[in-house]
Tab-separated table of C-alpha atoms and ligand atoms in Angstrom:
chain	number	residue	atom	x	y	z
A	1	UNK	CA	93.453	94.349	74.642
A	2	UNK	CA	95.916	96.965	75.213
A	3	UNK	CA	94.354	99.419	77.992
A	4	UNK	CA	96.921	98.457	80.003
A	5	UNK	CA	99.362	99.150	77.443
A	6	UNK	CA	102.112	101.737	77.630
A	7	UNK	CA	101.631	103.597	74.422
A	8	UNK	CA	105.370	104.488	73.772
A	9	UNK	CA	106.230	100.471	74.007
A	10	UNK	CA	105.505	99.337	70.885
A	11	UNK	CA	108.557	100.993	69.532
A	12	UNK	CA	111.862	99.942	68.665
A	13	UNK	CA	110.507	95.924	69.275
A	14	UNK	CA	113.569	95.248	67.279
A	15	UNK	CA	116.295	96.378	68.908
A	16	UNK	CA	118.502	93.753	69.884
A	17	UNK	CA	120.757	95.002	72.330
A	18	UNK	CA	118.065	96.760	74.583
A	19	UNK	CA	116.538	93.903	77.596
A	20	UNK	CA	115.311	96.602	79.614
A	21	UNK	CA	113.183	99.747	78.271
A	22	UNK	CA	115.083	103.183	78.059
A	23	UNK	CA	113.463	104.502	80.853
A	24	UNK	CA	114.158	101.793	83.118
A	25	UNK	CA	117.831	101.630	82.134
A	26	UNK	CA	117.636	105.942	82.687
A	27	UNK	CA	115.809	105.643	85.837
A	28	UNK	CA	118.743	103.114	86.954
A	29	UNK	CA	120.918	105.813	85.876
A	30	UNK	CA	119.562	108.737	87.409
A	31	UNK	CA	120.215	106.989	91.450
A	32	UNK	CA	123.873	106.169	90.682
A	33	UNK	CA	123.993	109.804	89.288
A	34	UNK	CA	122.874	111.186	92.806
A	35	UNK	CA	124.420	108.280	94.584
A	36	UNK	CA	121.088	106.838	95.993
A	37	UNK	CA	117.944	105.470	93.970
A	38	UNK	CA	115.040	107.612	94.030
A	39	UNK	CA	111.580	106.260	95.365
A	40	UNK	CA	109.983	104.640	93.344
A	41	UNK	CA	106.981	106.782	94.001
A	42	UNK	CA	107.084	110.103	95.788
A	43	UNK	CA	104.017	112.071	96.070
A	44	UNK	CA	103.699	115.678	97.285
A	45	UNK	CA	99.702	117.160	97.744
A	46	UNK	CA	98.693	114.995	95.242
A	47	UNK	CA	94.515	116.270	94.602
A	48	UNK	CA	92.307	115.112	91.656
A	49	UNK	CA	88.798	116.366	91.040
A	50	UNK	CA	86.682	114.997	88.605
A	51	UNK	CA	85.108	117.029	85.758
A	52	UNK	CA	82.046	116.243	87.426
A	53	UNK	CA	83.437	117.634	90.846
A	54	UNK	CA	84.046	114.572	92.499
A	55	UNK	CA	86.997	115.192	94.707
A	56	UNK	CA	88.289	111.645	94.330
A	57	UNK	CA	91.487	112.156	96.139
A	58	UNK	CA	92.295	115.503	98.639
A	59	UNK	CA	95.918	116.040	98.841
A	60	UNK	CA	98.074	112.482	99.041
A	61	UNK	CA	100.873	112.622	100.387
A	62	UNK	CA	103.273	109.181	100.203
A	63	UNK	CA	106.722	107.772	99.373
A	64	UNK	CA	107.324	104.357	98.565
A	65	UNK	CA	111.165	102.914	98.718
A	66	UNK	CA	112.234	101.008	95.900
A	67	UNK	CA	111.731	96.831	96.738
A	68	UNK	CA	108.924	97.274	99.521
A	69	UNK	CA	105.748	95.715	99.334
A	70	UNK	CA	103.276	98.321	99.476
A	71	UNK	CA	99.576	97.987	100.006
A	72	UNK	CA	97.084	101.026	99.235
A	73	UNK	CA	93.948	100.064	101.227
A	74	UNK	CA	90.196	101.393	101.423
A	75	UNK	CA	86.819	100.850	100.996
A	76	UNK	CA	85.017	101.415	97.498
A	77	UNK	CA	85.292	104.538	96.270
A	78	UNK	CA	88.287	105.735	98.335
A	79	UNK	CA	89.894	106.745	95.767
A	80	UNK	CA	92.455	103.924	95.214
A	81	UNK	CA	92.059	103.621	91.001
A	82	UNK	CA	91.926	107.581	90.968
A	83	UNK	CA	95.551	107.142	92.429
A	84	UNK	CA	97.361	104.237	90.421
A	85	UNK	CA	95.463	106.041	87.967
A	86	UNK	CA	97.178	109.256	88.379
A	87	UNK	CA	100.771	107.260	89.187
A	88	UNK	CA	100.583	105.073	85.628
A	89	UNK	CA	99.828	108.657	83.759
A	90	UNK	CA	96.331	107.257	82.686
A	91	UNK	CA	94.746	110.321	84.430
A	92	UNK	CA	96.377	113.855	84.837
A	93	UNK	CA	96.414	115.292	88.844
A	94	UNK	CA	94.492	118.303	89.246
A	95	UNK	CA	97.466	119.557	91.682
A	96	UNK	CA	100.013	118.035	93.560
A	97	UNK	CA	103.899	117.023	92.390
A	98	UNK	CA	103.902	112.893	91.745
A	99	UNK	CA	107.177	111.347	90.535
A	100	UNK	CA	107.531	107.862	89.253
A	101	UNK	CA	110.547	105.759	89.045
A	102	UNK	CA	112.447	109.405	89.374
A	103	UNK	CA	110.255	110.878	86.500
A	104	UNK	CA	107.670	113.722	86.410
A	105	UNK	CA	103.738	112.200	85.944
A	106	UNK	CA	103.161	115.472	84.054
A	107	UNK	CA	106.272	116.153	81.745
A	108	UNK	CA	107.509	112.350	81.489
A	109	UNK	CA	104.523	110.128	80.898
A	110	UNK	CA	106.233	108.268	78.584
A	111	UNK	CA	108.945	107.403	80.833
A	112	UNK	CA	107.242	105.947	83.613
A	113	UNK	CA	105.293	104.070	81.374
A	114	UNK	CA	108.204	101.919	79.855
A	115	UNK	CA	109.817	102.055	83.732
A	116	UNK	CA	106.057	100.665	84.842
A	117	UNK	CA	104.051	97.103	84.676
A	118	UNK	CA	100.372	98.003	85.661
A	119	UNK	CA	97.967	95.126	86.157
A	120	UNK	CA	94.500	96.928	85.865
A	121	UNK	CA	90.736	96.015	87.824
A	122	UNK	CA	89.899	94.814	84.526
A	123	UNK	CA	91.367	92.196	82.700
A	124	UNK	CA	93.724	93.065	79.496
A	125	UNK	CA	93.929	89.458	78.391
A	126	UNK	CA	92.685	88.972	74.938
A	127	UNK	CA	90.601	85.868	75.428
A	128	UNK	CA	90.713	84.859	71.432
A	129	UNK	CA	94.668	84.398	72.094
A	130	UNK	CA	96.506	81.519	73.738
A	131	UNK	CA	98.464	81.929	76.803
A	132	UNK	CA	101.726	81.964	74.674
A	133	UNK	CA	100.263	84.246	72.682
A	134	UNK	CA	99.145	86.743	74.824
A	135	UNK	CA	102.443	86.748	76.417
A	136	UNK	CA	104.155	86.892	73.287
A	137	UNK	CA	101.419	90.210	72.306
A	138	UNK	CA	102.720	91.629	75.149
A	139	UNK	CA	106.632	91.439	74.463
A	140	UNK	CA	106.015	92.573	70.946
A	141	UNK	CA	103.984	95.780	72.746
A	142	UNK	CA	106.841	96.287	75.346
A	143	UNK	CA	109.245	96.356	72.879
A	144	UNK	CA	110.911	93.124	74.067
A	145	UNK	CA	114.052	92.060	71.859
A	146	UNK	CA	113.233	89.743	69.785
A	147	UNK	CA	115.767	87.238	70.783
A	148	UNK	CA	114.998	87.217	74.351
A	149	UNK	CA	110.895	86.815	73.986
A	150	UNK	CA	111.020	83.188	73.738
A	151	UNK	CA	112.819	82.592	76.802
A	152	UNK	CA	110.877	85.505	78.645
A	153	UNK	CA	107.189	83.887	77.570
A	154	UNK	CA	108.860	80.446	78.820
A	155	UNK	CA	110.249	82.122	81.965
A	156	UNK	CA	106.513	84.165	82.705
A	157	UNK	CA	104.377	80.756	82.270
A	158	UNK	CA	106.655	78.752	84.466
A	159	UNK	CA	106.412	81.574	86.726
A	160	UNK	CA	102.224	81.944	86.615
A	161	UNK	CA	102.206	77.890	86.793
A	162	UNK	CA	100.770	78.221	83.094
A	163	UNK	CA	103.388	76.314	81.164
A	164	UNK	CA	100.848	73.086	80.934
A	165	UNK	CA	98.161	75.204	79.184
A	166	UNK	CA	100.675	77.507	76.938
A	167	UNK	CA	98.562	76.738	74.313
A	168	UNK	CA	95.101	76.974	75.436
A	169	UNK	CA	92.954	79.869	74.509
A	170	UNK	CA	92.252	82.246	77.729
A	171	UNK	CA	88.486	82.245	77.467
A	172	UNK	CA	88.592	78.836	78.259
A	173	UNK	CA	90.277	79.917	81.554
A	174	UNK	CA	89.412	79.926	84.684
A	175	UNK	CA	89.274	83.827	86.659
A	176	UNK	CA	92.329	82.454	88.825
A	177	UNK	CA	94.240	81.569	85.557
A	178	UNK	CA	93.422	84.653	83.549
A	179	UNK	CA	94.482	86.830	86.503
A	180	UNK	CA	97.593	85.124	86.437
A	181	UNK	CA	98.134	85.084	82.820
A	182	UNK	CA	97.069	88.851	83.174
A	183	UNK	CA	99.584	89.596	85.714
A	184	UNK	CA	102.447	88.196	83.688
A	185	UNK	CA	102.032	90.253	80.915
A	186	UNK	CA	102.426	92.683	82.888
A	187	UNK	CA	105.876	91.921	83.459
A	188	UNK	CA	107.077	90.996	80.194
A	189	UNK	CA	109.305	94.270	80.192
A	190	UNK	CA	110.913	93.265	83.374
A	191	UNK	CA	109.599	96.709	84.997
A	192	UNK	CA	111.008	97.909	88.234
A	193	UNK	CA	108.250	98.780	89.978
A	194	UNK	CA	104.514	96.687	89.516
A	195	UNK	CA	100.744	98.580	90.310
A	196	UNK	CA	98.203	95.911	90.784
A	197	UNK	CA	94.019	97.060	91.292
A	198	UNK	CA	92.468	94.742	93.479
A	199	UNK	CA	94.369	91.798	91.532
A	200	UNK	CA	92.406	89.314	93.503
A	201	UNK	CA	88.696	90.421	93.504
A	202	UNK	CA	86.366	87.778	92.988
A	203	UNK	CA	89.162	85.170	93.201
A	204	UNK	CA	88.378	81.582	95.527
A	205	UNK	CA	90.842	81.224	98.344
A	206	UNK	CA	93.410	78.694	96.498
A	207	UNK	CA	93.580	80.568	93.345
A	208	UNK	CA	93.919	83.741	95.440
A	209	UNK	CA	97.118	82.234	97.429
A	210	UNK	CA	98.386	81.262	94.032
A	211	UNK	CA	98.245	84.768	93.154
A	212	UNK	CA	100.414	86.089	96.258
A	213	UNK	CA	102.834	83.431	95.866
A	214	UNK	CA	103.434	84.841	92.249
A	215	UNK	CA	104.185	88.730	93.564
A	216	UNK	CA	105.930	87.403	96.436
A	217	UNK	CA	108.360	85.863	94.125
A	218	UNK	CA	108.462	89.232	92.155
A	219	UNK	CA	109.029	90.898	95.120
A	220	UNK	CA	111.578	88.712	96.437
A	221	UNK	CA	113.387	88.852	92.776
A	222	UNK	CA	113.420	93.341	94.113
A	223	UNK	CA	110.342	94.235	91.904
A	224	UNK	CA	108.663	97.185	94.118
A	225	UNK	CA	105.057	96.372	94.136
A	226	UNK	CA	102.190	98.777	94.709
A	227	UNK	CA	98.677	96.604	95.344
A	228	UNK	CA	95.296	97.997	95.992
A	229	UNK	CA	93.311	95.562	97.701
A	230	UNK	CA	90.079	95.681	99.537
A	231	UNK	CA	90.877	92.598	101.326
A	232	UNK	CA	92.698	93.422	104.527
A	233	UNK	CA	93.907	89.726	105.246
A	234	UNK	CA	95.918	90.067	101.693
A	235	UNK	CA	97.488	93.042	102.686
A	236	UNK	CA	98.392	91.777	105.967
A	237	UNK	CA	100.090	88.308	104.251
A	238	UNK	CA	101.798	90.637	101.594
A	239	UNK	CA	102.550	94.090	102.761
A	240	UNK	CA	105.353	95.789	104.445
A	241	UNK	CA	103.965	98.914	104.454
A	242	UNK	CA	100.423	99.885	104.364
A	243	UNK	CA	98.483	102.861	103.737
A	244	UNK	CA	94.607	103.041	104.073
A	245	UNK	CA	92.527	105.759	102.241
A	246	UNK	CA	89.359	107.008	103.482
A	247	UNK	CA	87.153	110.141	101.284
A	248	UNK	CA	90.712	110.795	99.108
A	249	UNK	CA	92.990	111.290	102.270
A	250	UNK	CA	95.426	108.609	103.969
A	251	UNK	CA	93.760	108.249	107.842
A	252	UNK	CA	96.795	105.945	108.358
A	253	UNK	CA	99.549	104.320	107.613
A	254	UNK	CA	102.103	101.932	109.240
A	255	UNK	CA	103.655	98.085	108.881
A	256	UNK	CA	100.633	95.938	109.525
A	257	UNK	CA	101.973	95.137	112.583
A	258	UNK	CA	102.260	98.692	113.583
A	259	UNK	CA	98.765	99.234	112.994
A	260	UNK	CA	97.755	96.540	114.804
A	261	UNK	CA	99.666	97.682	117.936
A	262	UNK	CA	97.968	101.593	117.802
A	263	UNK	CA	94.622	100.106	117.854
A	264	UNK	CA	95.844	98.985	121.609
A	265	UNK	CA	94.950	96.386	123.669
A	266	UNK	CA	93.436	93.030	122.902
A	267	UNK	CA	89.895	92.080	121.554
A	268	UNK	CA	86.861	90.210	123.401
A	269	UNK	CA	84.959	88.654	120.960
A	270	UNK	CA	81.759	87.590	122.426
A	271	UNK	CA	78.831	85.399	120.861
A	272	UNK	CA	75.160	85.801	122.459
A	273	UNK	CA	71.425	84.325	121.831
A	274	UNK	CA	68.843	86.593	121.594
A	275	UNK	CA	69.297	88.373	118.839
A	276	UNK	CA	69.911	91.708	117.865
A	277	UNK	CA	68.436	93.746	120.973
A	278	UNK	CA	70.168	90.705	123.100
A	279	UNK	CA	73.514	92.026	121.470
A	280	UNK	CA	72.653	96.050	121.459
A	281	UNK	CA	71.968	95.558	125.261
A	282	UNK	CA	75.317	93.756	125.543
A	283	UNK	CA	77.254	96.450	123.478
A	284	UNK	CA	75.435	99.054	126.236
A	285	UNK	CA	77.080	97.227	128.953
A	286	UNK	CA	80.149	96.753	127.392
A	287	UNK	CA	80.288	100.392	127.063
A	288	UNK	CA	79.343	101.134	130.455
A	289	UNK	CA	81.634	98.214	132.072
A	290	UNK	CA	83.879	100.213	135.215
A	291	UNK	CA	86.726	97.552	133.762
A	292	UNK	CA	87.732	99.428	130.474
A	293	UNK	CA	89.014	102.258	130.130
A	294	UNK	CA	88.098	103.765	126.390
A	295	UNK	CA	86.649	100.578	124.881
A	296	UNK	CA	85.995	100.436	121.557
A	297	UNK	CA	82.554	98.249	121.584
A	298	UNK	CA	80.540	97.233	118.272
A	299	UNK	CA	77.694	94.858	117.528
A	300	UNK	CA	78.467	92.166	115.525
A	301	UNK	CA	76.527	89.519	113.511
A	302	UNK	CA	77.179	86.789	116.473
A	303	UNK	CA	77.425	88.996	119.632
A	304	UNK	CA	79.853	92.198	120.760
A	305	UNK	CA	83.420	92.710	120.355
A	306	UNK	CA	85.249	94.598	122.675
A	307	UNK	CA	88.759	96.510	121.920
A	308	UNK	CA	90.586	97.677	125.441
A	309	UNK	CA	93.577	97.107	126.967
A	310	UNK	CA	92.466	95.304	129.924
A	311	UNK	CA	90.307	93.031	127.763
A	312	UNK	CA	91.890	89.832	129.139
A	313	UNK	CA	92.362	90.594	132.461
A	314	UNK	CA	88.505	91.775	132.731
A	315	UNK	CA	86.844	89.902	130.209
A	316	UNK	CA	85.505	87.274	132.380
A	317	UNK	CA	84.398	90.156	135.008
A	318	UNK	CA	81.941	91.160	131.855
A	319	UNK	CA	81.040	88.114	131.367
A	320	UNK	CA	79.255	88.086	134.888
A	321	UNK	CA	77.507	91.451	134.071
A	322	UNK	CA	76.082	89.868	130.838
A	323	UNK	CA	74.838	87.039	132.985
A	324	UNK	CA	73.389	89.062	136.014
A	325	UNK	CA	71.760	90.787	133.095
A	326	UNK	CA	70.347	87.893	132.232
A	327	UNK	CA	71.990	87.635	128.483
A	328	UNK	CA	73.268	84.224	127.227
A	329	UNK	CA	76.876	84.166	126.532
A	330	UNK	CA	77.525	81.070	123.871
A	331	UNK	CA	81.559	82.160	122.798
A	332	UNK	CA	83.865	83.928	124.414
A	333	UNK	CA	87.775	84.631	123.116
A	334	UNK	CA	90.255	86.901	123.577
A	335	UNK	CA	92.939	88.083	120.591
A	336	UNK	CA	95.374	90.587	119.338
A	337	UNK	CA	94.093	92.936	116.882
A	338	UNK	CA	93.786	92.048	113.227
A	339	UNK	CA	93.564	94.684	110.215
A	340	UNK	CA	89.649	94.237	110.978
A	341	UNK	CA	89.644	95.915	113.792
A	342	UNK	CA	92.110	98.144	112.529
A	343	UNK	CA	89.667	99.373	109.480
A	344	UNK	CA	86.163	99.566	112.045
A	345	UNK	CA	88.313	101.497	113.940
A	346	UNK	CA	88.934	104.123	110.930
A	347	UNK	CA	85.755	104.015	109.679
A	348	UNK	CA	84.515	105.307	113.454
A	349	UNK	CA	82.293	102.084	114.776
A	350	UNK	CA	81.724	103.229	118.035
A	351	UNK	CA	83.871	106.547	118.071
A	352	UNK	CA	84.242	109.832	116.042
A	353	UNK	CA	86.052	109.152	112.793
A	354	UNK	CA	88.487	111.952	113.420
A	355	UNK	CA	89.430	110.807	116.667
A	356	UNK	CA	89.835	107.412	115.357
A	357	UNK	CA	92.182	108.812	112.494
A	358	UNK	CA	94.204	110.906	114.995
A	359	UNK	CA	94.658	107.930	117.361
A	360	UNK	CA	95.988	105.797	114.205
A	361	UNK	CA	98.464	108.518	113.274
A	362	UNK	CA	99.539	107.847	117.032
A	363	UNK	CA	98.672	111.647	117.482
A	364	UNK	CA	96.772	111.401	120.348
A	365	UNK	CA	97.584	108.366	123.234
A	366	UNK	CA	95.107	106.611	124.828
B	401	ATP	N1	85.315	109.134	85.892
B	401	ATP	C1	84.809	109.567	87.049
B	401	ATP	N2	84.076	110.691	87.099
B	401	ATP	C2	83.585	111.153	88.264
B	401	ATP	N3	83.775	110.536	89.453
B	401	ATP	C3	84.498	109.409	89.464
B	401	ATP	C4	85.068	108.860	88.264
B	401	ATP	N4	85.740	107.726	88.592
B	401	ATP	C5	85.624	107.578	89.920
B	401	ATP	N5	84.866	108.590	90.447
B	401	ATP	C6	84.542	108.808	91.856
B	401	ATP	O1	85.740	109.116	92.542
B	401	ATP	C7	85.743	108.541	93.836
B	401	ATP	C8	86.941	107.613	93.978
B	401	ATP	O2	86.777	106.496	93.087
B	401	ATP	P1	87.879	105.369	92.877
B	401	ATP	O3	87.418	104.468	91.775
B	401	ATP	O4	89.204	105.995	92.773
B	401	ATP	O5	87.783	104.599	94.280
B	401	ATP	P2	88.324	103.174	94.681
B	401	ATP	O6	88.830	103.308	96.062
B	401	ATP	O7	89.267	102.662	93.656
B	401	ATP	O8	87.018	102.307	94.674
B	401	ATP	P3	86.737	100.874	93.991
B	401	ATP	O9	87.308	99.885	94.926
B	401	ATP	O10	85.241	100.834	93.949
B	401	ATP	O11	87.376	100.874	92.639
B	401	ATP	C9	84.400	107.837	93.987
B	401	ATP	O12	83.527	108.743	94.604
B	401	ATP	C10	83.986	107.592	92.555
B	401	ATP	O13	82.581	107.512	92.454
C-alpha cells in the first residue's frame, strides 16, 4: 500500500499537539489572512500531454468553492485521472496555473498533499492487514498524533459501518467493504478537501448507496469533495455542481438540474416491435414530424426517444404517424430530462457535437 500516500506525511507522527497537518492548519490561515478562503481548487489553462503525445487534457479551466460537492464527469478516457492526477501532484501539468487548497501544484506539492485525502481507481488497502489496522497504517502515514489515533480509527469504522469487522483481514472483504475501508483511510488526516476516482466502479446498487451515504456525511460535516464518476445517476444524487469532460476539454458544466433544463423540453420515450429497421424508420419520422421544432431523435435498444419542447403536447400526434406507417407502438411515456439525455446530447447522437456543446454552455438558444 501507500500509492495513495502523501509522501511528506509520515513525518512528525509524534507530535502531540498537531490534529490537523501543517498545511491544512496554513491553508486555514492563508483565507483569514485575505479575509475569504481560497477555492479549494482553482484552475487556469490547465493542459497535459503525455510523453507519448497524448493530449490527455487541452486547457481546463475550473474553480471549485470550498464545501461543494463537485462531480468531474466523462466517458473513458476523458481525461478525468489525468486531472485529479495533476490536482493531488501525482503528475506535473504540461502548462496551465492549478492551485490546491491555496497552494501552487508546481512549487508546493508537499502542501497540498498533507491539505489533501485522495481515494484512488485502485484500491490502497493492504489486504494482509485488518480493518483496524489499515486504519491505524494510515494515521501513522498521515502523521496522526498519537493520542488521537485510537479515537480517529474508532470514529472512521463507525463512520464506514466497519466497526463489527475491525478485526477482520480486508481480503476477506467484500469490494463494497474494501471501498469503504479504502475511503476512510483516506480521511484519517481529517483533510479539507477529498478526490475520489470512480469510487464506486464495479460496486452492486446497495453497497454503492452505502458508499454515498458515507461522503454525504463528509460533505455535510464541510469536507469539499471532488468525485469522478462515470455513472451519471451518482452524480446527479451527490453533486452540486457538475462538470463533464469530453477529448480533455469541459463541453459543460452546471447544477444537475441546470443541465437538465438546457437540454430543453421533455422526452418521448417510445418502445416498438420490429426491430431495428422498425425503430430506424421510426427515428426518420420522428425527425421529419411538422410537430417539433429541433428534436433531438435517437434509436434506442426498445424503440426512439424524442427530446423537444412540445414533446407532450404532440407526442400522441406521432404516435398516429407511427401507426399510419404501419409501426407497432408497445410503450409510450413522457419525462423531464435526466443526465442521460444530458450526456447523448454532448456526445452529438443525432446532432453535431459542437453544436451540442455550444447549446449546453447556453451559448446558442434554441
Ligand atoms: N501514462 C499515459 N501515457 C499516455 N497516455 C495516457 C496515459 N494515461 C492515460 N493516457 C491517455 O490519456 C487520455 C486520458 O486518460 P484518463 O485516464 O485521464 O481518462 P479518464 O477519463 O480518467 O478515463 P478512465 O475512466 O478510463 O480512467 C486517454 O486517451 C488515455 O489513453
Amino acid at each position: 500500500m501507500g500509492s495513495n500516500r502523501p509522501d511528506g506525511a509520515a513525518r512528525g507522527g509524534d507530535d502531540e499537539t498537531r490534529n490537523r497537518p501543517d498545511a491544512a492548519l496554513e491553508a486555514d490561515a492563508r483565507g483569514q489572512e485575505r479575509g475569504r478562503e481560497p477555492p479549494a481548487i482553482d484552475v487556469d489553462d490547465l493542459r497535459l500531454v503525455y510523453a507519448d503525445g497524448t493530449a490527455a487534457v487541452s486547457g481546463v479551466d475550473l474553480t471549485v468553492p470550498e464545501g461543494e460537492f463537485f462531480g468531474f464527469l466523462g466517458p473513458n478516457g476523458a481525461g478525468k485521472t489525468t486531472t485529479i492526477k495533476v490536482f493531488a501532484t501525482l503528475l506535473s501539468p504540461t502548462d496551465g496555473e492549478v492551485r490546491v487548497n491555496g497552494f501552487d501544484v508546481q512549487s508546493e506539492p508537499r502542501k497540498i498533499r498533507e491539505s489533501i485525502g485522495y481515494m484512488a481507481q485502485e484500491t490502497s488497502v493492504d489486504p494482509e492487514l485488518t480493518a483496524e489496522e489499515n486504519l491505524k497504517f494510515a494515521c501513522e502515514a498521515y502523521g496522526v498524533p498519537r493520542g488521537e489515533r485510537a479515537d480517529r480509527v474508532a470514529e472512521l469504522l463507525d463512520l464506514v459501518d466497519l466497526t463489527d469487522v475491525a478485526d477482520k483481514r480486508a481480503d476477506e472483504f467484500s469490494g463494497g467493504m474494501k471501498k469503504r475501508l479504502d475511503a476512510a483511510t483516506a480521511l484519517v488526516h481529517r483533510p479539507p478537501l477529498v478526490f475520489l476516482d470512480e469510487p464506486t466502479t464495479g460496486l452492486d446498487p446497495k453497497a454503492r448507496n452505502r458508499l454515498w451515504d458515507y461522503f454525504r456525511d463528509i460533505n455535510d460535516r464541510g469536507t469539499t469533495i471532488f468525485l469522478t464518476t462515470q455513472y451519471l445517476e451518482e452524480a446527479d444524487q451527490l453533486c452540486d455542481r457538475l462538470a463533464v469532460i469530453l477529448d480533455g476539454e469541459i463541453v459543460a458544466d452546471g447544477s444537475p438540474a441546470a443541465l437538465k433544463r438546457r437540454v430543453g423540453g421533455e422526452v418521448l420515450d417510445l418502445e416498438l416491435d420490429g426491430g431495428r429497421s422498425a425503430r430506424d424508420r421510426a427515428a426518420e419520422i420522428a425527425r421529419e414530424f411538422d410537430g417539433f421544432e429541433d428534436a433531438t431523435v435517437t434509436v434506442t435498444e426498445e424503440g426512439v426517444s424524442v427530446t423537444a419542447e412540445a414533446a407532450r403536447q404532440r407526442g400522441t400526434d406521432l404516435l398516429v404517424a407511427l401507426r399510419d406507417a404501419g409501426l407497432t407502438v408497445t410503450g409510450f411515456n413522457v419525462r423531464s430530462p435526466t443526465l442521460d439525455d444530458v450526456f447523448l446530447a454532448i456526445t452529438g447522437e443525432g446532432l453535431e457535437a459542437d453544436t451540442e456543446s455550444e447549446i449546453l454552455r447556453g451559448e446558442v438558444s434554441r
